[in-house]
PDB file of C-alpha atoms in Angstrom:
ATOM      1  CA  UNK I   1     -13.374 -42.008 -78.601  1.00 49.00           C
ATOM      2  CA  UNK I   2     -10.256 -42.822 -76.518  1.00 49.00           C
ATOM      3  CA  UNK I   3     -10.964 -40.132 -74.155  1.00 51.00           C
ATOM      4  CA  UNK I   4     -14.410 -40.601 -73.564  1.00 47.00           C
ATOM      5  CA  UNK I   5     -13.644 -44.167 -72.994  1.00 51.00           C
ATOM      6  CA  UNK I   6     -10.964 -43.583 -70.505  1.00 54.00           C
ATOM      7  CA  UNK I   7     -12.699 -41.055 -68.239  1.00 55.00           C
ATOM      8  CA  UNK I   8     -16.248 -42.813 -68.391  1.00 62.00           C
ATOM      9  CA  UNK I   9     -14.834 -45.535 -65.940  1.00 62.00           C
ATOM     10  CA  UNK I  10     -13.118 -42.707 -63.779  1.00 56.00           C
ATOM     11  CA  UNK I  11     -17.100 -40.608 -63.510  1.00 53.00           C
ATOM     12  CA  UNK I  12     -18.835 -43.989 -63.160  1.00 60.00           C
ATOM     13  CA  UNK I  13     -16.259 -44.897 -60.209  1.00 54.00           C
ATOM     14  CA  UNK I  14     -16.687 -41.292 -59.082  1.00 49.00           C
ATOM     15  CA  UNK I  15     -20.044 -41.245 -58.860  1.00 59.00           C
ATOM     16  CA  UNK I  16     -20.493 -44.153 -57.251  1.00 58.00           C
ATOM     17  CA  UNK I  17     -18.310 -43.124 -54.709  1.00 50.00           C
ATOM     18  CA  UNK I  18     -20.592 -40.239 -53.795  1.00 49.00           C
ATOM     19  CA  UNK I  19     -23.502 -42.158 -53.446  1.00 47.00           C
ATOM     20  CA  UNK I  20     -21.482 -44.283 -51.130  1.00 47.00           C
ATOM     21  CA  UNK I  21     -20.078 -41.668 -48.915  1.00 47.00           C
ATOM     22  CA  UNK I  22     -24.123 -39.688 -49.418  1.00 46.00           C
ATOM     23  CA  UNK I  23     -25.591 -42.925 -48.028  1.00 48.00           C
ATOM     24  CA  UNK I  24     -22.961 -43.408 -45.170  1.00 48.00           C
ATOM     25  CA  UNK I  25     -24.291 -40.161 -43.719  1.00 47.00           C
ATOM     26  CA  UNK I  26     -27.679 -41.071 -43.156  1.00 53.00           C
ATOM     27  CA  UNK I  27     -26.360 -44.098 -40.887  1.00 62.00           C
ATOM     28  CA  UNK I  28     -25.915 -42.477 -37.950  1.00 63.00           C
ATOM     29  CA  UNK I  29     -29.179 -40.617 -37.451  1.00 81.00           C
ATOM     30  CA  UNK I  30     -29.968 -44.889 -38.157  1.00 94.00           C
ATOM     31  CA  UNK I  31     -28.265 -45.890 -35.312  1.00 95.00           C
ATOM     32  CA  UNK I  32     -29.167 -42.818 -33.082  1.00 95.00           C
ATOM     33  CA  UNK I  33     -32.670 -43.806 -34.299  1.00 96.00           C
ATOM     34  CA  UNK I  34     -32.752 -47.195 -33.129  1.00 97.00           C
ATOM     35  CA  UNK I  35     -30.865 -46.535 -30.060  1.00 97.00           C
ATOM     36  CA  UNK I  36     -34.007 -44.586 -29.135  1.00 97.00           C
ATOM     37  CA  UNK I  37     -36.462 -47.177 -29.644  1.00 97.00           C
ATOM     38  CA  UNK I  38     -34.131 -49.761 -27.733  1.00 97.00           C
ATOM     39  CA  UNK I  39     -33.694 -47.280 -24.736  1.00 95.00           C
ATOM     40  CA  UNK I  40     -37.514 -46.550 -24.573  1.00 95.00           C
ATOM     41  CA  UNK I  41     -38.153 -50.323 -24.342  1.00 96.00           C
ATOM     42  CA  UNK I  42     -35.474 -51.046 -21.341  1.00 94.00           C
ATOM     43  CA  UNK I  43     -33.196 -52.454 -23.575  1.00 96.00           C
ATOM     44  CA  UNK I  44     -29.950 -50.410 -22.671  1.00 95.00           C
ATOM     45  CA  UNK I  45     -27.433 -52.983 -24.175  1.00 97.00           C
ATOM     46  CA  UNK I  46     -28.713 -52.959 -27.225  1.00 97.00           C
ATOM     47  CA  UNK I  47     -29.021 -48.655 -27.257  1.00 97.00           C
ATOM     48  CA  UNK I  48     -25.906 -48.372 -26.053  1.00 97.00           C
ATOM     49  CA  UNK I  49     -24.630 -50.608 -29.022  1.00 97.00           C
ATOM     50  CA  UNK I  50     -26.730 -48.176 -31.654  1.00 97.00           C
ATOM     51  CA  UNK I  51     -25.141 -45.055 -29.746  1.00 97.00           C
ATOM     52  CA  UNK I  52     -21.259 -46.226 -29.740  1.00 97.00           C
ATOM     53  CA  UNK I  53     -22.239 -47.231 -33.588  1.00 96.00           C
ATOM     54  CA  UNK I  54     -23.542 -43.712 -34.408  1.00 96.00           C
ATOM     55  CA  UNK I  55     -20.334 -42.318 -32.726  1.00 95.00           C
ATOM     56  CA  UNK I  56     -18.091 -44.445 -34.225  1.00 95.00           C
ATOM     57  CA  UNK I  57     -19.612 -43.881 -37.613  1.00 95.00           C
ATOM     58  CA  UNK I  58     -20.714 -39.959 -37.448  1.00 92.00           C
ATOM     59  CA  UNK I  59     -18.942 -38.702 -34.653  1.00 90.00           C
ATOM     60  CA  UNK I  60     -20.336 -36.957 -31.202  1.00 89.00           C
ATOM     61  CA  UNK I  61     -22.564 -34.602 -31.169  1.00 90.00           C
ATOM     62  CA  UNK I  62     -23.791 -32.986 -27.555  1.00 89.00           C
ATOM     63  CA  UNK I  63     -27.355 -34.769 -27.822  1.00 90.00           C
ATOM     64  CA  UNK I  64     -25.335 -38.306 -28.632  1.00 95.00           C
ATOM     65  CA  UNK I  65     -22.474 -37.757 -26.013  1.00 94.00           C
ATOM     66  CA  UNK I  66     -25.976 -37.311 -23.221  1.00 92.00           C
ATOM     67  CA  UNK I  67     -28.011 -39.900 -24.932  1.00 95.00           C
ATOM     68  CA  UNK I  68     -24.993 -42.470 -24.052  1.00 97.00           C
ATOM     69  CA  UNK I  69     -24.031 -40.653 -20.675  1.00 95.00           C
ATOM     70  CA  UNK I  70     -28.088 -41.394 -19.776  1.00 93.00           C
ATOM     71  CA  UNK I  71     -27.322 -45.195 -20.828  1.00 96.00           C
ATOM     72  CA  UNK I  72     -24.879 -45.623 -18.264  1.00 95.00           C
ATOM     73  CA  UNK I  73     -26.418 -43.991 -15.974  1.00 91.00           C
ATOM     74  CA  UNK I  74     -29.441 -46.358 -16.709  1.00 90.00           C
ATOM     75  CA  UNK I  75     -26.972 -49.589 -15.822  1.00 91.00           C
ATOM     76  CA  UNK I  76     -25.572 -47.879 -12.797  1.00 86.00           C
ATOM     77  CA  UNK I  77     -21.884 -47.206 -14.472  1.00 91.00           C
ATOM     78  CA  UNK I  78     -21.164 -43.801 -12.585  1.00 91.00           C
ATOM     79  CA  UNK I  79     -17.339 -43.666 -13.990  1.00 93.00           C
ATOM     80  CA  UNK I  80     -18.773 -44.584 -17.934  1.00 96.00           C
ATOM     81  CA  UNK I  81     -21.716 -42.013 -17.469  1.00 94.00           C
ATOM     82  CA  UNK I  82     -19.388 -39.229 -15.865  1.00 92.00           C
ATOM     83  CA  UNK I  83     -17.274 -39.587 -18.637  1.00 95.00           C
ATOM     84  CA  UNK I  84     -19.541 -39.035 -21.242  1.00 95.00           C
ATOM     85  CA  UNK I  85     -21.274 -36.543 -19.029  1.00 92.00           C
ATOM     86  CA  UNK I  86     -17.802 -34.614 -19.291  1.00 90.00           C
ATOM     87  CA  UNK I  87     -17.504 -34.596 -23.181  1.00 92.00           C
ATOM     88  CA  UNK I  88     -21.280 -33.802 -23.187  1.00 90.00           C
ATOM     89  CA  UNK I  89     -20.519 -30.266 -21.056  1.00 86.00           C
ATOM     90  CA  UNK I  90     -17.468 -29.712 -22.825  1.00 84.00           C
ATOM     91  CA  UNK I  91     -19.018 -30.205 -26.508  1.00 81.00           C
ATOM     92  CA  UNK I  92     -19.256 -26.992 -28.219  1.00 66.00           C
ATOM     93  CA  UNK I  93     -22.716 -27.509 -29.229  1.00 64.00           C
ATOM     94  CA  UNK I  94     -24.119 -28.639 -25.586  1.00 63.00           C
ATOM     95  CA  UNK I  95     -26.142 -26.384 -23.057  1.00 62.00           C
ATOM     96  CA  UNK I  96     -25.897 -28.183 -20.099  1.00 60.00           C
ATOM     97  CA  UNK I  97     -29.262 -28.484 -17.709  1.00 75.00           C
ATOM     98  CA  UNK I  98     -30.639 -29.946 -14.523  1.00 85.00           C
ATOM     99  CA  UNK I  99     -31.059 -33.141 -16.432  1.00 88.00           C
ATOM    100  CA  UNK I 100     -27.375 -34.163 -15.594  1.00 90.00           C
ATOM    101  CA  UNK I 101     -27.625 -33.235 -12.427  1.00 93.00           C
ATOM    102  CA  UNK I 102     -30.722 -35.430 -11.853  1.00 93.00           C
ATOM    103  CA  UNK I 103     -28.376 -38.437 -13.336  1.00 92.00           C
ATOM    104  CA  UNK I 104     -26.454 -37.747 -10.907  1.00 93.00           C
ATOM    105  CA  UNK I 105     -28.468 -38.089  -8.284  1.00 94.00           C
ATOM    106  CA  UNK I 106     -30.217 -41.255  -9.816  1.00 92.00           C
ATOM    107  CA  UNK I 107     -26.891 -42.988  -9.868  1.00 92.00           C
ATOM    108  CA  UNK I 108     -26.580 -41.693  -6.279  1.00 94.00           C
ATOM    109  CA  UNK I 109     -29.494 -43.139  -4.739  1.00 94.00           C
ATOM    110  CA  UNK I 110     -29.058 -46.696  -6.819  1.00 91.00           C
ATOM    111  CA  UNK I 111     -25.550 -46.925  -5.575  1.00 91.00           C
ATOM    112  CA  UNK I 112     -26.276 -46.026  -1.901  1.00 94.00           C
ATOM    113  CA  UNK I 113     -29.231 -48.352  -1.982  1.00 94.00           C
ATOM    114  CA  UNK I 114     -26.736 -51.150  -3.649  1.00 92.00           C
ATOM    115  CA  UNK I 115     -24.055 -50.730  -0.380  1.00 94.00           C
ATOM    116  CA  UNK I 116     -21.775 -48.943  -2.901  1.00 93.00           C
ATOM    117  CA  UNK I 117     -21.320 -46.021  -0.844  1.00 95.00           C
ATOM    118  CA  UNK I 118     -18.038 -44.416  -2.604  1.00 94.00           C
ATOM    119  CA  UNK I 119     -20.131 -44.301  -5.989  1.00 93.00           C
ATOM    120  CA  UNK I 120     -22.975 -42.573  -4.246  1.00 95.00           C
ATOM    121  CA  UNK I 121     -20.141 -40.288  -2.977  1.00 97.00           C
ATOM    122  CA  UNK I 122     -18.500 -39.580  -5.809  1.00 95.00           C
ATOM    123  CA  UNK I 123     -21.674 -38.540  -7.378  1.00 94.00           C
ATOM    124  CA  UNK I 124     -23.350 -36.882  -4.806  1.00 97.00           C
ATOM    125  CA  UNK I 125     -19.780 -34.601  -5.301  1.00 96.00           C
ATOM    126  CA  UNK I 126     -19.940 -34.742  -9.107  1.00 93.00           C
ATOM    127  CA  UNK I 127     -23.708 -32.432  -8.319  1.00 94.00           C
ATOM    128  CA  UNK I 128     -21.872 -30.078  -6.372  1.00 95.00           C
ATOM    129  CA  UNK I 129     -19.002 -29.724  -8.696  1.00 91.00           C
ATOM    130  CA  UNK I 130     -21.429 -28.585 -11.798  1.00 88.00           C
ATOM    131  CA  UNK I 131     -23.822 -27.134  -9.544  1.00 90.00           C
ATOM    132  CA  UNK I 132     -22.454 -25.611  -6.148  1.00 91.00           C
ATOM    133  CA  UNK I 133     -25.792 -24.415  -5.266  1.00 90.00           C
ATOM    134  CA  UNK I 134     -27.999 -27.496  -5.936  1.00 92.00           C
ATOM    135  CA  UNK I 135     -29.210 -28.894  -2.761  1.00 92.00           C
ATOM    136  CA  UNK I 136     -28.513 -32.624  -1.797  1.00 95.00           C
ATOM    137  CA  UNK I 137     -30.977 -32.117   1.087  1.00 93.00           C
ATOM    138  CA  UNK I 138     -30.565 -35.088   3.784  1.00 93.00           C
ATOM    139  CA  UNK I 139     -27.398 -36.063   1.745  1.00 96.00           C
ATOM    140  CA  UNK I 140     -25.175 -33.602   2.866  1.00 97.00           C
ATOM    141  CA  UNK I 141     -25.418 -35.957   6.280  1.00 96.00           C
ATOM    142  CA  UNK I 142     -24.633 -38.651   4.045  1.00 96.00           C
ATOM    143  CA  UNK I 143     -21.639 -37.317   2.982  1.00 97.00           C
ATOM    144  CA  UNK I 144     -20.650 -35.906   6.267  1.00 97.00           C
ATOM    145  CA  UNK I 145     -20.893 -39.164   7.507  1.00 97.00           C
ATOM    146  CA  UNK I 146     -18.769 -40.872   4.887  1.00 97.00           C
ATOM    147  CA  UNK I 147     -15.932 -38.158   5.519  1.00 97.00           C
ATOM    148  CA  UNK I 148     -16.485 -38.584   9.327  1.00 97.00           C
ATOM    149  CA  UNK I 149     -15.888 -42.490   9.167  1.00 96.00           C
ATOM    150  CA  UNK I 150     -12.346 -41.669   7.072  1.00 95.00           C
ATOM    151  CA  UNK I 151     -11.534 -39.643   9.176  1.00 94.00           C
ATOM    152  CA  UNK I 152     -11.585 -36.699   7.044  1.00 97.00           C
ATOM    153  CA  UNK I 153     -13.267 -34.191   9.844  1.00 97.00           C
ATOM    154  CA  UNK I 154     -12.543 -30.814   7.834  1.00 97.00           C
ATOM    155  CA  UNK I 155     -14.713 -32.022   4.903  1.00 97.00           C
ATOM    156  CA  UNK I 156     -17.336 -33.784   7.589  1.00 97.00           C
ATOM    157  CA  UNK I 157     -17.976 -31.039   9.167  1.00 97.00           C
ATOM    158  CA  UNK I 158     -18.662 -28.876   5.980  1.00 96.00           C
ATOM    159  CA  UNK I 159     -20.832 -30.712   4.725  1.00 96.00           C
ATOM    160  CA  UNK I 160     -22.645 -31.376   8.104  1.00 96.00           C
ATOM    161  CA  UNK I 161     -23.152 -27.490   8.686  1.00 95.00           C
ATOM    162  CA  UNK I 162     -24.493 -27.003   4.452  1.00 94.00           C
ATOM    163  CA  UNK I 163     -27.347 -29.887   5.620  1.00 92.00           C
ATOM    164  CA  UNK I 164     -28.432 -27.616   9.104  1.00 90.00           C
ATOM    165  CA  UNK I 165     -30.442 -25.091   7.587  1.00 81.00           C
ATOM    166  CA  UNK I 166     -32.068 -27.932   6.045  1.00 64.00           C
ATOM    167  CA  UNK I 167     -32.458 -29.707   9.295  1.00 59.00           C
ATOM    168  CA  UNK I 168     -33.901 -26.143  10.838  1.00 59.00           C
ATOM    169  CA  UNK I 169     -36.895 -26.279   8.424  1.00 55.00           C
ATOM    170  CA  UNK I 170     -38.295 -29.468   9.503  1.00 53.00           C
TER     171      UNK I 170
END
């Protein structure tokens, strides 16, 4: 009777315990969940709040890593974005696509529109670092011009002569 008495507590305590740690693994899908819903309605605060919560609490996953990178991206915070961007390509379970790329850009045209011109830069460069092949278009002027104004006329050049075929076509 001892013995049943002493290891009753210990299975109770036990089980409980599992349910605990069973429950706690639901949360995160929770958070990833309502993240969603908060992102779809413009809120990007709030998402961003579920999203770091569902990390914090599960872990990254590729799909949460580009759900947060798309957050900042969605507040303008190239160096936030990028880095989530980064752990999103280098996540085992991630196939990276044109989606990123398109961030990018987004963040691109925001900042240049927004007078932050080394943002816009540094993004415009991020593109070309994924993708070498993935054509800025009229931007390659843009970023000639930045490098001319440094004076940086190795790099101003290059990127003038990538934007002439494009210029030839019009």
């Amino acid at each position: 009777m001892s013995r049943v008495s002493k290891t009753g507590p210990a299975l109770i305590v036990l089980i409980i315990l599992a349910a605990l740690a069973a429950g706690c693994g639901d949360q995160g899908n929770n958070f990833e969940q309502r993240g969603d819903r908060y992102y779809r309605n413009g809120h990007y605060d709030d998402a961003l709040a579920e999203y770091l919560m569902a990390e914090k609490t599960s872990g990254a996953n590729a799909g949460l890593l580009r759900r947060i990178g798309k957050v900042y991206v969605m507040q303008g915070d190239f160096y936030q974005a990028k880095n989530y961007f980064d752990r999103y390509f280098g996540a085992r379970d991630s196939v990276p696509d044109q989606g990123v790329l398109l961030d990018y850009l987004q963040i691109a045209v925001e900042r240049g529109r927004a007078g932050d011109t080394t943002t816009m830069v540094n993004a415009l460069e991020e593109i070309l670092t994924i993708d070498p092949s993935f054509s800025l278009g009229s931007y390659y002027f843009v970023l000639g011009d930045y490098y001319f104004e440094l004076p940086d006329y190795r790099r101003a050049i290059a990127y003038y002569l990538r934007g002439l075929p494009l210029a030839e076509d019009k």
